[in-house]
mmCIF file of C-alpha atoms and ligand atoms in Angstrom:
data_model
loop_
_atom_site.group_PDB
_atom_site.id
_atom_site.type_symbol
_atom_site.label_atom_id
_atom_site.label_comp_id
_atom_site.label_asym_id
_atom_site.label_seq_id
_atom_site.Cartn_x
_atom_site.Cartn_y
_atom_site.Cartn_z
ATOM 1 C CA MET A 156 -21.383 7.561 20.296
ATOM 2 C CA CYS A 157 -18.419 5.988 18.366
ATOM 3 C CA GLU A 158 -17.364 8.729 15.799
ATOM 4 C CA TRP A 159 -17.729 5.984 12.605
ATOM 5 C CA CYS A 160 -21.116 5.279 13.541
ATOM 6 C CA GLU A 161 -21.748 8.803 13.685
ATOM 7 C CA LYS A 162 -20.501 9.493 10.010
ATOM 8 C CA TYR A 163 -21.407 6.131 8.543
ATOM 9 C CA GLY A 164 -23.900 4.593 10.210
ATOM 10 C CA ASP A 165 -26.703 5.944 8.378
ATOM 11 C CA GLY A 166 -29.042 4.402 10.647
ATOM 12 C CA TYR A 167 -27.520 0.984 11.332
ATOM 13 C CA GLU A 168 -26.437 -0.875 14.757
ATOM 14 C CA ARG A 169 -23.637 0.268 13.684
ATOM 15 C CA TRP A 170 -20.830 1.430 10.344
ATOM 16 C CA TYR A 171 -19.631 -1.780 9.770
ATOM 17 C CA PHE A 172 -23.145 -2.931 9.115
ATOM 18 C CA ASN A 173 -23.653 -0.490 6.823
ATOM 19 C CA PRO A 174 -23.818 -2.049 2.808
ATOM 20 C CA ALA A 175 -22.871 1.501 1.798
ATOM 21 C CA ASN A 176 -19.074 1.217 3.567
ATOM 22 C CA TYR A 177 -18.418 -1.595 1.470
ATOM 23 C CA ALA A 178 -20.015 -0.430 -1.985
ATOM 24 C CA ARG A 179 -18.119 -0.850 -5.327
ATOM 25 C CA ARG A 180 -18.155 3.805 -5.585
ATOM 26 C CA LEU A 181 -15.857 3.753 -1.965
ATOM 27 C CA TYR A 182 -13.310 1.845 -3.955
ATOM 28 C CA LYS A 183 -12.490 5.108 -6.945
ATOM 29 C CA ILE A 184 -12.663 7.585 -4.028
ATOM 30 C CA ARG A 185 -10.361 5.487 -1.755
ATOM 31 C CA LYS A 186 -7.930 4.948 -4.780
ATOM 32 C CA GLU A 187 -7.541 9.193 -5.401
ATOM 33 C CA GLU A 188 -7.448 10.294 -2.158
ATOM 34 C CA ALA A 189 -4.878 7.094 -1.266
ATOM 35 C CA GLU A 190 -2.601 9.036 -4.041
ATOM 36 C CA ALA A 191 -3.053 12.152 -3.203
ATOM 37 C CA LEU A 192 -1.849 11.186 -0.338
ATOM 38 C CA GLY A 193 1.434 10.011 -2.005
ATOM 39 C CA ALA A 194 3.558 7.026 -0.050
ATOM 40 C CA GLU A 195 2.498 7.610 3.356
ATOM 41 C CA ALA A 196 -1.272 6.309 2.679
ATOM 42 C CA ASP A 197 0.232 2.464 1.274
ATOM 43 C CA PRO A 198 0.758 0.813 4.937
ATOM 44 C CA GLN A 199 3.562 -1.253 3.251
ATOM 45 C CA ALA A 200 5.118 0.703 1.184
ATOM 46 C CA ALA A 201 5.949 2.114 3.968
ATOM 47 C CA GLY A 202 7.952 -0.335 5.495
ATOM 48 C CA GLY A 203 8.345 -2.921 8.699
ATOM 49 C CA MET A 204 4.549 -2.253 9.322
ATOM 50 C CA ALA A 205 5.694 0.928 11.435
ATOM 51 C CA PHE A 206 2.915 3.503 11.861
ATOM 52 C CA VAL A 207 5.351 5.673 13.794
ATOM 53 C CA GLY A 208 9.127 5.900 13.143
ATOM 54 C CA HIS A 209 11.865 6.506 15.087
ATOM 55 C CA ASP A 210 11.317 10.838 15.473
ATOM 56 C CA PHE A 211 8.622 9.582 18.560
ATOM 57 C CA LEU A 212 10.852 6.675 19.661
ATOM 58 C CA GLU A 213 12.924 10.096 20.739
ATOM 59 C CA ALA A 214 10.703 11.823 21.263
ATOM 60 C CA ARG A 215 9.284 10.325 23.983
ATOM 61 C CA GLU A 216 12.697 8.916 25.656
ATOM 62 C CA ARG A 217 13.608 12.202 25.879
ATOM 63 C CA GLY A 218 10.363 13.061 27.675
ATOM 64 C CA ASP A 219 8.992 16.695 24.904
ATOM 65 C CA VAL A 220 5.409 15.801 25.453
ATOM 66 C CA ALA A 221 4.593 18.344 22.557
ATOM 67 C CA THR A 222 6.800 16.955 20.079
ATOM 68 C CA VAL A 223 5.309 13.319 20.839
ATOM 69 C CA GLU A 224 1.876 14.662 20.849
ATOM 70 C CA GLN A 225 2.764 16.124 18.358
ATOM 71 C CA ILE A 226 3.410 13.602 16.051
ATOM 72 C CA LYS A 227 0.626 11.074 17.976
ATOM 73 C CA GLN A 228 -2.183 13.811 16.676
ATOM 74 C CA GLN A 229 -0.183 13.766 12.950
ATOM 75 C CA VAL A 230 -0.885 9.834 12.459
ATOM 76 C CA GLU A 231 -3.643 9.333 13.691
ATOM 77 C CA GLY A 232 -4.675 12.191 12.045
ATOM 78 C CA ILE A 233 -3.536 9.906 8.415
ATOM 79 C CA SER A 234 -4.475 7.135 9.716
ATOM 80 C CA TRP A 235 -8.490 7.722 10.212
ATOM 81 C CA ILE A 236 -8.680 8.781 6.570
ATOM 82 C CA THR A 237 -6.566 6.299 5.187
ATOM 83 C CA HIS A 238 -6.588 3.153 6.833
ATOM 84 C CA PHE A 239 -7.794 2.383 10.658
ATOM 85 C CA GLY A 240 -9.523 -0.261 11.973
ATOM 86 C CA GLN A 241 -11.864 -1.511 15.183
ATOM 87 C CA VAL A 242 -12.397 -3.976 17.042
ATOM 88 C CA LEU A 243 -14.687 -6.568 17.025
ATOM 89 C CA THR A 244 -16.262 -9.332 18.850
ATOM 90 C CA LEU A 245 -16.828 -12.796 16.827
ATOM 91 C CA GLU A 246 -20.651 -12.155 16.779
ATOM 92 C CA GLU A 247 -20.508 -9.105 14.390
ATOM 93 C CA ALA A 248 -17.476 -10.684 12.437
ATOM 94 C CA LEU A 249 -19.930 -13.279 11.316
ATOM 95 C CA LYS A 250 -22.550 -11.524 10.862
ATOM 96 C CA ILE A 251 -20.022 -9.309 7.850
ATOM 97 C CA VAL A 252 -19.155 -12.420 5.941
ATOM 98 C CA ASP A 253 -23.268 -11.891 5.557
ATOM 99 C CA ILE A 254 -23.272 -8.557 4.279
ATOM 100 C CA MET A 255 -20.152 -8.346 2.605
ATOM 101 C CA TYR A 256 -18.789 -10.061 -1.194
ATOM 102 C CA PRO A 257 -16.363 -11.069 -1.972
ATOM 103 C CA ILE A 258 -13.834 -13.117 0.925
ATOM 104 C CA GLY A 259 -10.985 -13.684 -0.017
ATOM 105 C CA LEU A 260 -8.476 -15.798 2.534
ATOM 106 C CA MET A 261 -5.228 -13.491 2.373
ATOM 107 C CA THR A 262 -1.702 -13.820 4.185
ATOM 108 C CA CYS A 263 -1.408 -10.968 6.429
ATOM 109 C CA ALA A 264 1.255 -8.740 6.073
ATOM 110 C CA CYS A 265 2.061 -7.786 10.157
ATOM 111 C CA ARG A 266 2.955 -11.267 10.671
ATOM 112 C CA ARG A 267 5.424 -10.466 7.480
ATOM 113 C CA SER A 268 7.176 -8.671 8.401
ATOM 114 C CA MET A 269 7.433 -8.767 12.272
ATOM 115 C CA GLN A 270 8.265 -13.046 12.474
ATOM 116 C CA GLY A 271 8.706 -13.478 8.124
ATOM 117 C CA LEU A 272 5.942 -15.449 8.599
ATOM 118 C CA PRO A 273 5.815 -18.633 5.541
ATOM 119 C CA ASP A 274 3.084 -17.948 3.573
ATOM 120 C CA GLU A 275 1.782 -21.967 3.895
ATOM 121 C CA GLU A 276 1.028 -20.603 8.025
ATOM 122 C CA ASN A 277 0.368 -17.211 7.187
ATOM 123 C CA PHE A 278 -3.511 -17.217 6.366
ATOM 124 C CA THR A 279 -5.014 -15.642 8.876
ATOM 125 C CA CYS A 280 -6.161 -12.566 6.891
ATOM 126 C CA MET A 281 -9.462 -11.621 5.026
ATOM 127 C CA GLY A 282 -10.318 -8.807 1.944
ATOM 128 C CA MET A 283 -13.277 -8.224 1.066
ATOM 129 C CA GLY A 284 -14.970 -6.580 -1.816
ATOM 130 C CA THR A 285 -14.226 -5.449 -5.297
ATOM 131 C CA GLY A 286 -10.853 -5.030 -4.784
ATOM 132 C CA MET A 287 -10.617 -8.877 -4.638
ATOM 133 C CA TYR A 288 -10.929 -9.601 -7.543
ATOM 134 C CA LYS A 289 -7.456 -7.375 -8.812
ATOM 135 C CA TRP A 290 -5.649 -9.216 -5.962
ATOM 136 C CA GLU A 291 -3.294 -10.679 -9.171
ATOM 137 C CA ARG A 292 -2.394 -7.295 -9.444
ATOM 138 C CA TRP A 293 -0.641 -7.303 -6.367
ATOM 139 C CA PRO A 294 1.418 -9.921 -5.869
ATOM 140 C CA ASP A 295 3.529 -8.738 -3.389
ATOM 141 C CA THR A 296 0.698 -7.589 -1.776
ATOM 142 C CA TYR A 297 -1.358 -10.329 -1.646
ATOM 143 C CA ARG A 298 1.439 -13.124 -0.951
ATOM 144 C CA GLY A 299 0.862 -16.152 -1.179
ATOM 145 C CA GLY A 300 -1.967 -15.972 -3.032
ATOM 146 C CA VAL A 301 -6.049 -15.699 -2.542
ATOM 147 C CA HIS A 302 -8.746 -18.603 -1.083
ATOM 148 C CA PHE A 303 -12.154 -17.321 -2.083
ATOM 149 C CA LEU A 304 -13.840 -18.249 0.522
ATOM 150 C CA THR A 305 -18.296 -18.572 0.498
ATOM 151 C CA PRO A 306 -19.828 -17.455 3.288
ATOM 152 C CA ASP A 307 -19.917 -20.591 5.593
ATOM 153 C CA GLU A 308 -16.581 -21.454 4.637
ATOM 154 C CA SER A 309 -15.415 -17.560 5.637
ATOM 155 C CA LYS A 310 -17.433 -18.461 9.008
ATOM 156 C CA GLU A 311 -15.682 -21.729 10.118
ATOM 157 C CA VAL A 312 -12.140 -19.764 9.737
ATOM 158 C CA LEU A 313 -13.283 -17.594 11.447
ATOM 159 C CA ALA A 314 -14.305 -19.866 14.464
ATOM 160 C CA LYS A 315 -11.164 -21.516 14.353
ATOM 161 C CA LEU A 316 -9.471 -17.401 15.054
ATOM 162 C CA ASN A 317 -11.560 -16.467 17.856
ATOM 163 C CA LYS A 318 -10.480 -20.282 19.193
ATOM 164 C CA ARG A 319 -6.839 -19.832 18.239
ATOM 165 C CA GLY A 320 -7.034 -16.663 20.556
ATOM 166 C CA LEU A 321 -7.506 -13.509 17.635
ATOM 167 C CA VAL A 322 -9.135 -10.789 17.791
ATOM 168 C CA HIS A 323 -10.785 -10.105 15.316
ATOM 169 C CA THR A 324 -11.125 -6.338 13.610
ATOM 170 C CA VAL A 325 -11.512 -4.913 10.807
ATOM 171 C CA PHE A 326 -9.987 -2.336 8.387
ATOM 172 C CA THR A 327 -10.764 0.938 6.416
ATOM 173 C CA PHE A 328 -8.694 1.735 3.477
ATOM 174 C CA GLY A 329 -10.062 4.672 2.722
ATOM 175 C CA THR A 330 -11.886 5.358 5.516
ATOM 176 C CA PRO A 331 -15.009 4.715 4.837
ATOM 177 C CA TYR A 332 -14.440 1.915 3.317
ATOM 178 C CA LEU A 333 -13.851 -1.343 4.917
ATOM 179 C CA ALA A 334 -11.641 -4.146 3.365
ATOM 180 C CA GLY A 335 -10.197 -5.971 6.305
ATOM 181 C CA LEU A 336 -10.609 -8.351 8.223
ATOM 182 C CA CYS A 337 -8.134 -9.243 10.073
ATOM 183 C CA ASN A 338 -7.358 -12.008 13.407
ATOM 184 C CA CYS A 339 -4.159 -10.463 15.773
ATOM 185 C CA ASP A 340 -2.813 -10.279 18.072
ATOM 186 C CA TYR A 341 -0.188 -8.852 20.372
ATOM 187 C CA PRO A 342 3.083 -8.378 19.081
ATOM 188 C CA ASP A 343 2.202 -8.677 15.700
ATOM 189 C CA CYS A 344 -0.615 -6.786 14.275
ATOM 190 C CA SER A 345 1.115 -3.283 13.809
ATOM 191 C CA ALA A 346 -1.993 -1.616 15.176
ATOM 192 C CA ILE A 347 -2.980 -3.660 18.304
ATOM 193 C CA ARG A 348 1.114 -3.250 19.137
ATOM 194 C CA THR A 349 1.054 1.131 18.104
ATOM 195 C CA VAL A 350 -2.373 1.025 19.965
ATOM 196 C CA VAL A 351 -1.525 -0.961 23.368
ATOM 197 C CA ASP A 352 2.413 0.353 24.108
ATOM 198 C CA LEU A 353 2.404 3.861 22.250
ATOM 199 C CA GLY A 354 -1.350 4.392 22.858
ATOM 200 C CA ILE A 355 -1.570 6.199 18.871
ATOM 201 C CA ARG A 356 -5.593 4.915 17.816
ATOM 202 C CA VAL A 357 -5.127 3.287 14.656
ATOM 203 C CA LEU A 358 -7.649 0.931 16.392
ATOM 204 C CA TRP A 359 -10.613 1.543 18.566
ATOM 205 C CA LYS A 360 -12.025 0.067 20.625
ATOM 206 C CA GLY A 361 -15.242 -2.131 20.027
ATOM 207 C CA HIS A 362 -19.324 -1.813 21.276
ATOM 208 C CA TYR A 363 -18.235 -3.835 24.617
ATOM 209 C CA VAL A 364 -16.993 -4.116 28.051
ATOM 210 C CA ALA A 365 -15.992 -7.351 28.986
ATOM 211 C CA LYS A 366 -17.463 -7.936 32.871
ATOM 212 C CA ILE A 367 -17.517 -10.421 35.455
ATOM 213 C CA ASP A 368 -19.653 -11.627 37.306
ATOM 214 C CA PRO A 369 -17.732 -12.700 40.407
ATOM 215 C CA GLU A 370 -21.230 -15.138 41.606
ATOM 216 C CA LEU A 371 -19.685 -17.230 38.952
ATOM 217 C CA CYS A 372 -16.440 -17.230 38.058
ATOM 218 C CA ASN A 373 -13.694 -20.233 39.803
ATOM 219 C CA GLY A 374 -10.700 -18.757 39.199
ATOM 220 C CA CYS A 375 -9.465 -21.301 36.878
ATOM 221 C CA ALA A 376 -8.492 -18.095 35.014
ATOM 222 C CA SER A 377 -8.081 -20.255 31.273
ATOM 223 C CA CYS A 378 -9.331 -17.175 30.163
ATOM 224 C CA VAL A 379 -6.251 -14.536 30.933
ATOM 225 C CA HIS A 380 -4.407 -15.276 28.630
ATOM 226 C CA ARG A 381 -7.199 -13.932 25.565
ATOM 227 C CA CYS A 382 -6.675 -10.636 26.203
ATOM 228 C CA GLN A 383 -3.939 -9.327 24.262
ATOM 229 C CA PHE A 384 -5.065 -5.701 26.070
ATOM 230 C CA ARG A 385 -3.753 -5.390 29.458
ATOM 231 C CA ALA A 386 -7.082 -5.495 29.974
ATOM 232 C CA LEU A 387 -7.545 -9.261 31.598
ATOM 233 C CA SER A 388 -5.709 -10.308 34.642
ATOM 234 C CA PHE A 389 -5.891 -12.892 37.770
ATOM 235 C CA SER A 390 -5.912 -12.027 41.739
ATOM 236 C CA PRO A 391 -4.682 -14.184 43.585
ATOM 237 C CA SER A 392 -5.698 -13.051 46.685
ATOM 238 C CA LYS A 393 -9.873 -12.496 45.285
ATOM 239 C CA ASN A 394 -8.599 -15.979 43.152
ATOM 240 C CA LYS A 395 -11.052 -14.935 40.682
ATOM 241 C CA ALA A 396 -10.479 -12.964 36.675
ATOM 242 C CA ILE A 397 -10.798 -8.731 36.515
ATOM 243 C CA ILE A 398 -10.439 -7.674 34.079
ATOM 244 C CA ASP A 399 -9.777 -3.461 33.067
ATOM 245 C CA GLN A 400 -12.742 -2.127 32.034
ATOM 246 C CA PHE A 401 -11.429 1.549 30.890
ATOM 247 C CA GLN A 402 -8.259 -0.647 29.725
ATOM 248 C CA CYS A 403 -10.113 -4.122 27.935
ATOM 249 C CA PHE A 404 -10.952 -3.198 23.926
ATOM 250 C CA GLY A 405 -14.038 -5.223 23.969
ATOM 251 C CA CYS A 406 -12.679 -8.339 21.497
ATOM 252 C CA GLY A 407 -15.216 -11.192 23.888
ATOM 253 C CA LEU A 408 -12.212 -13.122 23.998
ATOM 254 C CA CYS A 409 -12.034 -13.889 27.150
ATOM 255 C CA ALA A 410 -15.676 -15.015 27.350
ATOM 256 C CA THR A 411 -15.483 -16.627 24.455
ATOM 257 C CA GLU A 412 -12.638 -19.335 26.866
ATOM 258 C CA CYS A 413 -14.723 -19.748 29.987
ATOM 259 C CA ASP A 414 -17.280 -22.625 30.688
ATOM 260 C CA GLN A 415 -18.211 -21.218 33.276
ATOM 261 C CA ASP A 416 -19.960 -18.132 31.968
ATOM 262 C CA ALA A 417 -18.711 -15.775 34.079
ATOM 263 C CA ILE A 418 -17.985 -12.858 31.408
ATOM 264 C CA THR A 419 -20.420 -11.061 29.588
ATOM 265 C CA LEU A 420 -19.984 -8.453 27.674
ATOM 266 C CA VAL A 421 -22.077 -5.110 28.113
ATOM 267 C CA GLU A 422 -22.625 -1.855 25.695
ATOM 268 C CA ARG A 423 -19.865 0.460 26.048
ATOM 269 C CA ALA A 424 -22.620 3.356 25.368
ATOM 270 C CA ASN A 425 -24.139 2.311 28.113
ATOM 271 C CA LEU A 426 -21.886 2.618 30.746
ATOM 272 C CA PRO A 427 -21.437 6.869 31.516
ATOM 273 C CA ALA A 428 -17.274 6.725 31.936
ATOM 274 C CA LEU A 429 -16.183 4.783 28.953
ATOM 275 C CA ALA A 430 -18.801 5.854 26.546
ATOM 276 C CA ASN A 431 -16.186 7.903 25.203
ATOM 277 C CA VAL A 432 -13.801 5.746 25.863
ATOM 278 C CA TRP A 433 -12.820 4.247 22.752
ATOM 279 C CA MET B 250 18.716 6.451 26.119
ATOM 280 C CA LEU B 251 17.662 4.728 22.482
ATOM 281 C CA PRO B 252 19.988 2.540 20.835
ATOM 282 C CA THR B 253 21.053 2.903 17.457
ATOM 283 C CA VAL B 254 20.268 -0.442 15.713
ATOM 284 C CA THR B 255 22.611 -1.316 12.857
ATOM 285 C CA VAL B 256 22.061 -4.511 9.596
ATOM 286 C CA ASP B 257 24.450 -4.905 7.050
ATOM 287 C CA ASP B 258 21.851 -5.272 3.961
ATOM 288 C CA GLN B 259 24.197 -6.259 2.065
ATOM 289 C CA LYS B 260 25.496 -9.139 4.515
ATOM 290 C CA CYS B 261 21.980 -10.406 4.970
ATOM 291 C CA ALA B 262 20.211 -11.509 1.694
ATOM 292 C CA ASP B 263 18.063 -13.422 2.604
ATOM 293 C CA PRO B 264 16.347 -11.960 5.123
ATOM 294 C CA LEU B 265 13.042 -13.595 4.337
ATOM 295 C CA SER B 266 13.985 -17.257 4.872
ATOM 296 C CA CYS B 267 16.723 -16.636 7.530
ATOM 297 C CA ARG B 268 14.304 -14.391 10.117
ATOM 298 C CA LYS B 269 16.407 -15.224 13.013
ATOM 299 C CA CYS B 270 17.223 -12.524 14.511
ATOM 300 C CA LEU B 271 12.510 -11.328 13.884
ATOM 301 C CA LEU B 272 12.470 -14.585 16.212
ATOM 302 C CA ILE B 273 15.326 -14.476 19.159
ATOM 303 C CA CYS B 274 14.091 -11.240 19.924
ATOM 304 C CA PRO B 275 12.940 -10.518 23.407
ATOM 305 C CA THR B 276 11.170 -8.161 22.952
ATOM 306 C CA HIS B 277 10.625 -7.874 19.262
ATOM 307 C CA VAL B 278 12.383 -5.496 18.645
ATOM 308 C CA LEU B 279 12.580 -6.007 15.529
ATOM 309 C CA GLY B 280 10.718 -6.137 11.386
ATOM 310 C CA LEU B 281 11.410 -6.637 8.372
ATOM 311 C CA GLY B 282 10.601 -3.930 5.677
ATOM 312 C CA THR B 283 10.924 -3.088 1.981
ATOM 313 C CA ASP B 284 13.945 -0.902 0.055
ATOM 314 C CA VAL B 285 11.579 -0.145 -2.732
ATOM 315 C CA PRO B 286 8.068 0.511 -2.969
ATOM 316 C CA ILE B 287 5.553 -2.736 -3.874
ATOM 317 C CA LYS B 288 4.920 -2.234 -7.735
ATOM 318 C CA LYS B 289 1.929 -3.803 -9.880
ATOM 319 C CA PHE B 290 2.312 -6.988 -11.280
ATOM 320 C CA ARG B 291 5.299 -8.690 -9.275
ATOM 321 C CA GLU B 292 6.411 -9.513 -6.403
ATOM 322 C CA THR B 293 9.515 -7.806 -3.987
ATOM 323 C CA ASP B 294 11.963 -10.048 -5.251
ATOM 324 C CA PRO B 295 13.847 -11.441 -1.791
ATOM 325 C CA GLU B 296 17.240 -9.355 -2.254
ATOM 326 C CA HIS B 297 14.951 -5.954 -1.073
ATOM 327 C CA PHE B 298 13.772 -7.445 2.040
ATOM 328 C CA ILE B 299 15.454 -5.734 5.029
ATOM 329 C CA VAL B 300 15.798 -6.113 8.761
ATOM 330 C CA ARG B 301 15.790 -3.130 10.401
ATOM 331 C CA GLY B 302 15.159 -1.779 14.361
ATOM 332 C CA VAL B 303 11.665 -0.353 14.233
ATOM 333 C CA ARG B 304 9.802 -0.255 18.279
ATOM 334 C CA VAL B 305 14.084 0.251 19.331
ATOM 335 C CA ASP B 306 12.119 1.484 22.852
ATOM 336 C CA LYS B 307 12.433 -2.424 23.214
ATOM 337 C CA CYS B 308 15.918 -2.972 22.859
ATOM 338 C CA THR B 309 17.118 -4.479 25.988
ATOM 339 C CA GLY B 310 20.734 -4.372 24.543
ATOM 340 C CA CYS B 311 21.136 -8.562 25.433
ATOM 341 C CA LEU B 312 23.220 -8.632 21.861
ATOM 342 C CA ASP B 313 20.425 -12.095 20.983
ATOM 343 C CA CYS B 314 20.130 -10.897 17.502
ATOM 344 C CA VAL B 315 24.706 -9.771 17.479
ATOM 345 C CA LYS B 316 25.236 -13.503 18.579
ATOM 346 C CA VAL B 317 22.334 -15.347 16.047
ATOM 347 C CA CYS B 318 22.538 -13.785 13.287
ATOM 348 C CA PRO B 319 24.936 -16.111 10.478
ATOM 349 C CA GLN B 320 25.888 -13.055 8.988
ATOM 350 C CA ASN B 321 27.053 -10.672 11.045
ATOM 351 C CA ALA B 322 25.422 -8.554 10.072
ATOM 352 C CA ILE B 323 23.884 -7.033 12.983
ATOM 353 C CA GLN B 324 24.349 -4.312 15.645
ATOM 354 C CA VAL B 325 23.228 -2.283 18.706
ATOM 355 C CA SER B 326 25.186 -0.305 20.040
ATOM 356 C CA PHE B 327 23.727 2.237 22.849
ATOM 357 C CA SER B 328 26.318 5.300 22.898
ATOM 358 C CA GLY B 329 25.995 8.462 23.960
ATOM 359 C CA GLY B 330 24.989 7.627 27.381
ATOM 360 C CA GLY B 331 28.751 5.899 28.599
ATOM 361 C CA ALA B 332 28.354 2.701 30.284
ATOM 362 C CA ARG B 333 25.460 0.875 30.646
HETATM 363 S S1 LIG C 289 -12.304 -18.353 32.700
HETATM 364 FE FE1 LIG C 289 -13.934 -18.117 33.230
HETATM 365 S S2 LIG C 289 -14.439 -19.397 35.618
HETATM 366 FE FE2 LIG C 289 -12.435 -19.874 34.780
HETATM 367 S S3 LIG C 289 -10.507 -17.484 35.480
HETATM 368 FE FE3 LIG C 289 -11.825 -16.789 33.851
HETATM 369 S S4 LIG C 289 -13.289 -15.703 34.417
HETATM 370 FE FE4 LIG C 289 -13.075 -16.932 36.090
HETATM 371 S S1 LIG C 290 -11.165 -8.516 28.709
HETATM 372 FE FE1 LIG C 290 -11.626 -9.168 27.045
HETATM 373 S S2 LIG C 290 -13.148 -8.184 26.229
HETATM 374 FE FE2 LIG C 290 -11.859 -7.172 27.139
HETATM 375 S S3 LIG C 290 -10.141 -6.795 25.784
HETATM 376 FE FE3 LIG C 290 -9.379 -8.353 27.279
HETATM 377 S S4 LIG C 290 -9.648 -10.422 25.938
HETATM 378 FE FE4 LIG C 290 -10.784 -8.560 25.549
HETATM 379 S S1 LIG C 291 20.008 -6.571 20.630
HETATM 380 FE FE1 LIG C 291 18.189 -8.222 21.986
HETATM 381 S S2 LIG C 291 16.541 -6.302 22.924
HETATM 382 FE FE2 LIG C 291 17.591 -5.693 21.209
HETATM 383 S S3 LIG C 291 17.286 -5.869 18.882
HETATM 384 FE FE3 LIG C 291 18.890 -7.281 19.863
HETATM 385 S S4 LIG C 291 17.818 -9.028 20.266
HETATM 386 FE FE4 LIG C 291 17.117 -7.205 20.233
HETATM 387 S S1 LIG C 292 19.917 -13.253 11.288
HETATM 388 FE FE1 LIG C 292 20.769 -12.254 10.150
HETATM 389 S S2 LIG C 292 21.025 -12.556 8.792
HETATM 390 FE FE2 LIG C 292 19.553 -13.966 9.360
HETATM 391 S S3 LIG C 292 17.660 -12.587 8.903
HETATM 392 FE FE3 LIG C 292 18.279 -11.977 10.720
HETATM 393 S S4 LIG C 292 19.749 -10.309 10.485
HETATM 394 FE FE4 LIG C 292 19.245 -11.476 8.168
#
């Protein structure tokens, strides 16, 4: 079972459907914890949006497995307390905007960091909850301002970003306080890049695993570019798309693109070998 | 071998508007950070943005970033391992 559902689900199907994890009282806890942890707890102050520093890359380069493992555990430990994410399907993201209020569309700090993307092209992040009312106190976090959205507007934006090929994710700011509904891609999203390139789990896989029905797949390949996790490829000899289910993050972007309905999402929990692959 | 990517912050005064190196690097090695922590009630000024080699493990040494930089602010060196 998903560790976070177990700890913070409180009877709800998923921990991110539990309204308590968006509650105002947690916003206070988050502040105290973040202060206790110092600058490390502030993903923006870390600079360059990097979850790991050069010491990790150097240890990896010289093949120092022990140091690599030690830094990895340390980074994951801090991230899971302060700021980490989990992949959602579009349906799950749509459900969250019905639980949560207010929702503000804001600029993405990762894309600013990786591309210097101008604010007007960069409204892909959704901030949720109490913190959003105070956005004017932190003009640098909210560069470009905030557009508050109704639930219906939020759904329209999510559908549009899904069409564009972005992965929906939910992020904690002082776990389990959920305050970020992000729309991510490789390599600009610091979390996707950190987990895909470096194997450090600052982003958890979602609750689903995609599966292709070879009878229905006609080999059009239009799903292949949708995968941001290197799980989906095309087999010329089969003339069909194929999915590495151990690598699949369950975002469902491939499925929403397939007009043959050849791709379905199955519950991770129902696959014994994948039930604990997060 | 990991390269050293050095950026002269004096020469690179406003990377947020220039961003040429960020866009040209084929392996997305470079990233923007700030040299001051974020403050309440104020936006970080452009001159506090800095370019750094964030993912130097991905650097191929192509020097495209060095060539594209109008300020001649970037240096990339693969020292320590001889000719490569
Ligand atoms: S989009 Fe659907 S039909 Fe086309 S290759 Fe992918 S799975 Fe097959
Ligand atoms: S295979 Fe499909 S569901 Fe799995 S990570 Fe790739 S795009 Fe997402
Ligand atoms: S030398 Fe090439 S690969 Fe290395 S940082 Fe510059 S542009 Fe990127
Ligand atoms: S190209 Fe040169 S001046 Fe422009 S952002 Fe990069 S380092 Fe700075």
